[in-house]
Tab-separated table of C-alpha atoms and ligand atoms in Angstrom:
chain	number	residue	atom	x	y	z
A	1	UNK	CA	65.002	84.095	49.623
A	2	UNK	CA	61.173	84.514	47.824
A	3	UNK	CA	58.187	83.242	49.308
A	4	UNK	CA	54.629	83.175	47.435
A	5	UNK	CA	51.604	81.657	49.804
A	6	UNK	CA	49.156	80.333	47.905
A	7	UNK	CA	45.543	78.446	47.179
A	8	UNK	CA	46.198	74.810	46.180
A	9	UNK	CA	42.022	74.211	43.828
A	10	UNK	CA	41.025	77.847	45.511
A	11	UNK	CA	37.475	78.358	45.544
A	12	UNK	CA	36.725	74.273	46.079
A	13	UNK	CA	35.224	72.522	49.286
A	14	UNK	CA	39.156	71.338	49.893
A	15	UNK	CA	40.990	74.627	48.806
A	16	UNK	CA	44.286	74.062	51.357
A	17	UNK	CA	46.889	76.745	51.237
A	18	UNK	CA	50.645	76.103	50.087
A	19	UNK	CA	53.699	77.622	50.111
A	20	UNK	CA	56.085	78.340	47.431
A	21	UNK	CA	60.052	79.211	48.585
A	22	UNK	CA	61.916	80.727	46.104
A	23	UNK	CA	66.078	80.778	47.205
A	24	UNK	CA	67.936	83.555	45.190
A	25	UNK	CA	69.887	80.549	43.404
A	26	UNK	CA	68.611	78.935	40.913
A	27	UNK	CA	69.254	75.310	41.219
A	28	UNK	CA	66.739	71.726	41.659
A	29	UNK	CA	62.694	71.286	43.090
A	30	UNK	CA	61.603	69.750	45.840
A	31	UNK	CA	58.394	68.857	47.135
A	32	UNK	CA	56.762	68.236	50.015
A	33	UNK	CA	53.139	67.044	51.238
A	34	UNK	CA	51.532	65.815	54.135
A	35	UNK	CA	48.218	65.666	55.279
A	36	UNK	CA	47.165	63.188	52.337
A	37	UNK	CA	45.471	61.760	55.573
A	38	UNK	CA	43.610	63.493	58.246
A	39	UNK	CA	44.655	61.854	60.868
A	40	UNK	CA	48.442	61.345	60.979
A	41	UNK	CA	48.584	65.079	62.447
A	42	UNK	CA	52.682	64.614	63.688
A	43	UNK	CA	53.633	64.876	59.903
A	44	UNK	CA	51.264	68.145	59.240
A	45	UNK	CA	52.415	69.741	62.440
A	46	UNK	CA	56.307	68.787	61.252
A	47	UNK	CA	55.732	70.532	57.751
A	48	UNK	CA	53.752	73.562	59.301
A	49	UNK	CA	56.819	73.846	61.777
A	50	UNK	CA	58.594	73.911	58.666
A	51	UNK	CA	57.172	76.481	57.009
A	52	UNK	CA	57.835	78.775	59.954
A	53	UNK	CA	61.643	78.179	60.400
A	54	UNK	CA	61.644	79.104	56.485
A	55	UNK	CA	59.542	82.005	56.990
A	56	UNK	CA	61.089	82.761	60.314
A	57	UNK	CA	65.194	82.236	58.579
A	58	UNK	CA	66.045	79.772	61.215
A	59	UNK	CA	66.181	77.609	57.861
A	60	UNK	CA	67.635	79.238	54.564
A	61	UNK	CA	67.225	77.543	50.864
A	62	UNK	CA	70.342	77.772	49.270
A	63	UNK	CA	69.280	77.604	46.433
A	64	UNK	CA	66.464	76.124	43.797
A	65	UNK	CA	62.813	75.689	45.287
A	66	UNK	CA	60.892	74.432	47.564
A	67	UNK	CA	56.865	73.534	47.408
A	68	UNK	CA	54.955	72.724	50.207
A	69	UNK	CA	51.592	71.970	51.002
A	70	UNK	CA	50.983	71.188	54.591
A	71	UNK	CA	47.694	69.984	55.466
A	72	UNK	CA	46.522	68.341	51.969
A	73	UNK	CA	43.426	66.684	53.225
A	74	UNK	CA	41.606	69.639	55.115
A	75	UNK	CA	37.641	67.918	55.304
A	76	UNK	CA	39.026	64.059	56.649
A	77	UNK	CA	41.726	66.582	58.936
A	78	UNK	CA	38.643	68.553	60.235
A	79	UNK	CA	36.909	65.414	61.115
A	80	UNK	CA	40.065	63.792	62.538
A	81	UNK	CA	39.594	60.572	60.040
A	82	UNK	CA	41.885	59.191	57.860
A	83	UNK	CA	39.131	59.785	55.025
A	84	UNK	CA	37.503	57.851	52.498
A	85	UNK	CA	38.051	57.263	49.547
A	86	UNK	CA	41.529	56.983	51.082
A	87	UNK	CA	43.139	59.713	48.911
A	88	UNK	CA	46.471	58.023	48.343
A	89	UNK	CA	45.346	55.222	45.817
A	90	UNK	CA	43.253	58.583	43.936
A	91	UNK	CA	46.808	59.775	42.408
A	92	UNK	CA	47.097	59.265	38.517
A	93	UNK	CA	48.445	55.493	37.393
A	94	UNK	CA	49.748	56.136	34.175
A	95	UNK	CA	51.213	59.435	32.251
A	96	UNK	CA	48.550	61.227	30.768
A	97	UNK	CA	45.787	60.473	33.222
A	98	UNK	CA	44.823	63.046	35.693
A	99	UNK	CA	43.313	61.459	38.755
A	100	UNK	CA	40.223	60.712	39.430
A	101	UNK	CA	39.645	62.696	42.561
A	102	UNK	CA	39.656	66.043	42.789
A	103	UNK	CA	41.448	67.124	45.404
A	104	UNK	CA	44.436	64.132	44.249
A	105	UNK	CA	44.061	65.943	40.379
A	106	UNK	CA	44.466	69.600	42.005
A	107	UNK	CA	47.490	67.803	43.780
A	108	UNK	CA	49.742	66.533	41.019
A	109	UNK	CA	48.784	68.966	38.811
A	110	UNK	CA	50.917	71.136	40.807
A	111	UNK	CA	53.649	68.554	40.967
A	112	UNK	CA	53.830	68.456	37.333
A	113	UNK	CA	53.919	72.265	37.082
A	114	UNK	CA	56.544	71.996	39.933
A	115	UNK	CA	58.947	69.239	38.165
A	116	UNK	CA	60.502	68.338	41.772
A	117	UNK	CA	63.557	66.724	41.427
A	118	UNK	CA	62.507	65.577	45.171
A	119	UNK	CA	59.034	64.708	46.821
A	120	UNK	CA	58.306	63.888	49.750
A	121	UNK	CA	54.807	62.396	51.608
A	122	UNK	CA	54.633	62.306	55.071
A	123	UNK	CA	52.399	59.678	56.621
A	124	UNK	CA	52.210	58.162	60.012
A	125	UNK	CA	51.459	54.475	60.633
A	126	UNK	CA	50.383	51.957	62.774
A	127	UNK	CA	53.517	49.768	64.514
A	128	UNK	CA	57.127	49.676	64.829
A	129	UNK	CA	58.703	48.249	61.406
A	130	UNK	CA	61.973	47.696	63.933
A	131	UNK	CA	59.703	44.247	65.597
A	132	UNK	CA	57.329	43.474	62.453
A	133	UNK	CA	58.232	43.395	59.062
A	134	UNK	CA	54.322	43.328	58.101
A	135	UNK	CA	54.111	47.455	59.999
A	136	UNK	CA	54.963	50.183	58.128
A	137	UNK	CA	55.355	52.697	61.608
A	138	UNK	CA	59.055	53.746	61.578
A	139	UNK	CA	59.961	53.370	58.227
A	140	UNK	CA	61.427	55.791	55.062
A	141	UNK	CA	59.010	54.052	51.766
A	142	UNK	CA	60.337	54.162	47.877
A	143	UNK	CA	60.090	52.754	44.889
A	144	UNK	CA	61.563	49.574	44.223
A	145	UNK	CA	64.868	50.596	42.040
A	146	UNK	CA	64.159	53.766	42.824
A	147	UNK	CA	67.416	56.118	42.260
A	148	UNK	CA	66.292	58.093	46.515
A	149	UNK	CA	67.467	54.299	48.097
A	150	UNK	CA	70.813	55.365	48.362
A	151	UNK	CA	69.880	58.774	50.340
A	152	UNK	CA	66.984	56.752	51.978
A	153	UNK	CA	69.969	54.432	53.818
A	154	UNK	CA	72.336	57.010	54.232
A	155	UNK	CA	68.519	59.071	56.349
A	156	UNK	CA	68.035	55.960	58.077
A	157	UNK	CA	71.361	55.091	59.553
A	158	UNK	CA	71.198	59.535	60.379
A	159	UNK	CA	68.019	58.852	62.600
A	160	UNK	CA	68.655	55.145	64.168
A	161	UNK	CA	72.436	57.198	65.125
A	162	UNK	CA	70.112	60.083	67.818
A	163	UNK	CA	67.525	57.031	68.567
A	164	UNK	CA	68.727	55.005	71.339
A	165	UNK	CA	66.131	52.290	72.284
A	166	UNK	CA	66.301	50.357	68.953
A	167	UNK	CA	62.748	48.764	69.039
A	168	UNK	CA	62.026	52.794	67.979
A	169	UNK	CA	65.008	52.912	64.844
A	170	UNK	CA	63.097	53.161	61.018
A	171	UNK	CA	63.622	50.796	57.902
A	172	UNK	CA	63.235	50.800	54.528
A	173	UNK	CA	60.498	49.643	52.456
A	174	UNK	CA	60.792	49.024	48.730
A	175	UNK	CA	56.930	48.885	47.486
A	176	UNK	CA	55.341	50.104	44.559
A	177	UNK	CA	51.665	51.975	45.178
A	178	UNK	CA	50.058	52.292	42.554
A	179	UNK	CA	47.769	55.242	43.342
A	180	UNK	CA	49.612	56.664	46.021
A	181	UNK	CA	51.463	60.186	45.670
A	182	UNK	CA	54.936	58.954	46.149
A	183	UNK	CA	54.846	55.907	42.716
A	184	UNK	CA	52.891	59.005	40.937
A	185	UNK	CA	55.569	61.385	41.927
A	186	UNK	CA	57.982	58.981	41.089
A	187	UNK	CA	57.133	56.714	37.231
A	188	UNK	CA	55.134	59.446	36.094
A	189	UNK	CA	57.600	62.617	37.506
A	190	UNK	CA	60.415	60.862	37.205
A	191	UNK	CA	60.831	62.412	40.944
A	192	UNK	CA	63.396	60.642	44.035
A	193	UNK	CA	60.097	60.386	45.779
A	194	UNK	CA	59.832	59.348	49.543
A	195	UNK	CA	56.698	58.436	52.458
A	196	UNK	CA	58.279	58.891	55.304
A	197	UNK	CA	56.014	57.102	58.271
A	198	UNK	CA	56.187	57.532	62.055
A	199	UNK	CA	54.838	55.018	64.418
A	200	UNK	CA	51.532	56.793	66.179
A	201	UNK	CA	52.177	54.789	69.685
A	202	UNK	CA	55.426	57.118	69.880
A	203	UNK	CA	54.994	60.606	71.611
A	204	UNK	CA	53.426	63.941	69.724
A	205	UNK	CA	56.911	65.384	69.835
A	206	UNK	CA	59.347	62.556	68.934
A	207	UNK	CA	57.100	62.244	66.136
A	208	UNK	CA	57.696	65.825	65.254
A	209	UNK	CA	61.262	65.902	65.538
A	210	UNK	CA	61.703	62.482	63.204
A	211	UNK	CA	59.302	64.153	60.695
A	212	UNK	CA	61.428	67.410	60.332
A	213	UNK	CA	64.641	65.782	60.864
A	214	UNK	CA	64.095	63.616	58.039
A	215	UNK	CA	62.954	66.307	55.396
A	216	UNK	CA	65.729	68.594	56.396
A	217	UNK	CA	68.037	65.628	55.728
A	218	UNK	CA	66.672	65.038	52.467
A	219	UNK	CA	66.744	68.779	51.713
A	220	UNK	CA	69.894	68.745	52.529
A	221	UNK	CA	70.606	65.897	50.124
A	222	UNK	CA	68.910	67.345	47.481
A	223	UNK	CA	71.118	70.457	48.043
A	224	UNK	CA	68.421	72.924	49.251
A	225	UNK	CA	69.708	72.860	52.568
A	226	UNK	CA	72.989	73.410	54.721
B	301	LIG	ZN1	48.987	58.504	55.976
C-alpha cells in the first residue's frame, strides 16, 4: 500500500492535511471527510484514528483507493464552533458549479478528482433519533432513492445489534439537502453518499466507537477492507 500525506488548499487560511491511501490492487475509490463542522469532535477523532490504524497496518486496504480528510474546517475547530457560514450548505448544487465557499470548493475539487464510489461525511448532532423523528443524533442519512440504501440498512442492523440500550439505536433518514457535501457527492458524482451522525449526549468513547465501526462497515461494503 502507498500513502501520500498531502495538503488540501495549501497556502490558504484553511489549508488542511489529507491522506491518500492506495492499495496494491486496483479497485473502487472511497472518500471520507470529517470536521465540516468544527465542534463535532468525536467524528474528527474517529477519522484521525482510522488514519492511524491504516498507517500502522491494523487495518489493511485490500484494493482501490481511500482518501480521508479528517479535519476539513480547521478554523472552526480551533474556535470550537460549528462554523459560519454553515460549510455544509456551501457545496455545489449543480454540475458545472464549483460552490461559493473556498474551502467547500477545495474539498469538492478533490472529490471530483477522486471520483469515489462511496462518500462518507462524518458529523454529530443533538438528540436521539430513536426518541424523536425530529432529531438527527444516531442516524445514517442518505438521499431518497440512493443506491446506498441497502448498505445503510445493513450497517444500521449491524451496529444496533451491539447496542444494548435501544434508545441509542441508529435510524435511517432519507433527505435531500442541497449545498451539503452528501447531496453534492450523490447528485454530481453519482457516489453512494452517506452522512453519519452520532449523538452528542453520549460518551465521547461510544461516539468514536460507533463512528469507526460504521465507517469500517461501509468500507467493507465497498470491498476496500476485509
Ligand atoms: Zn455536522
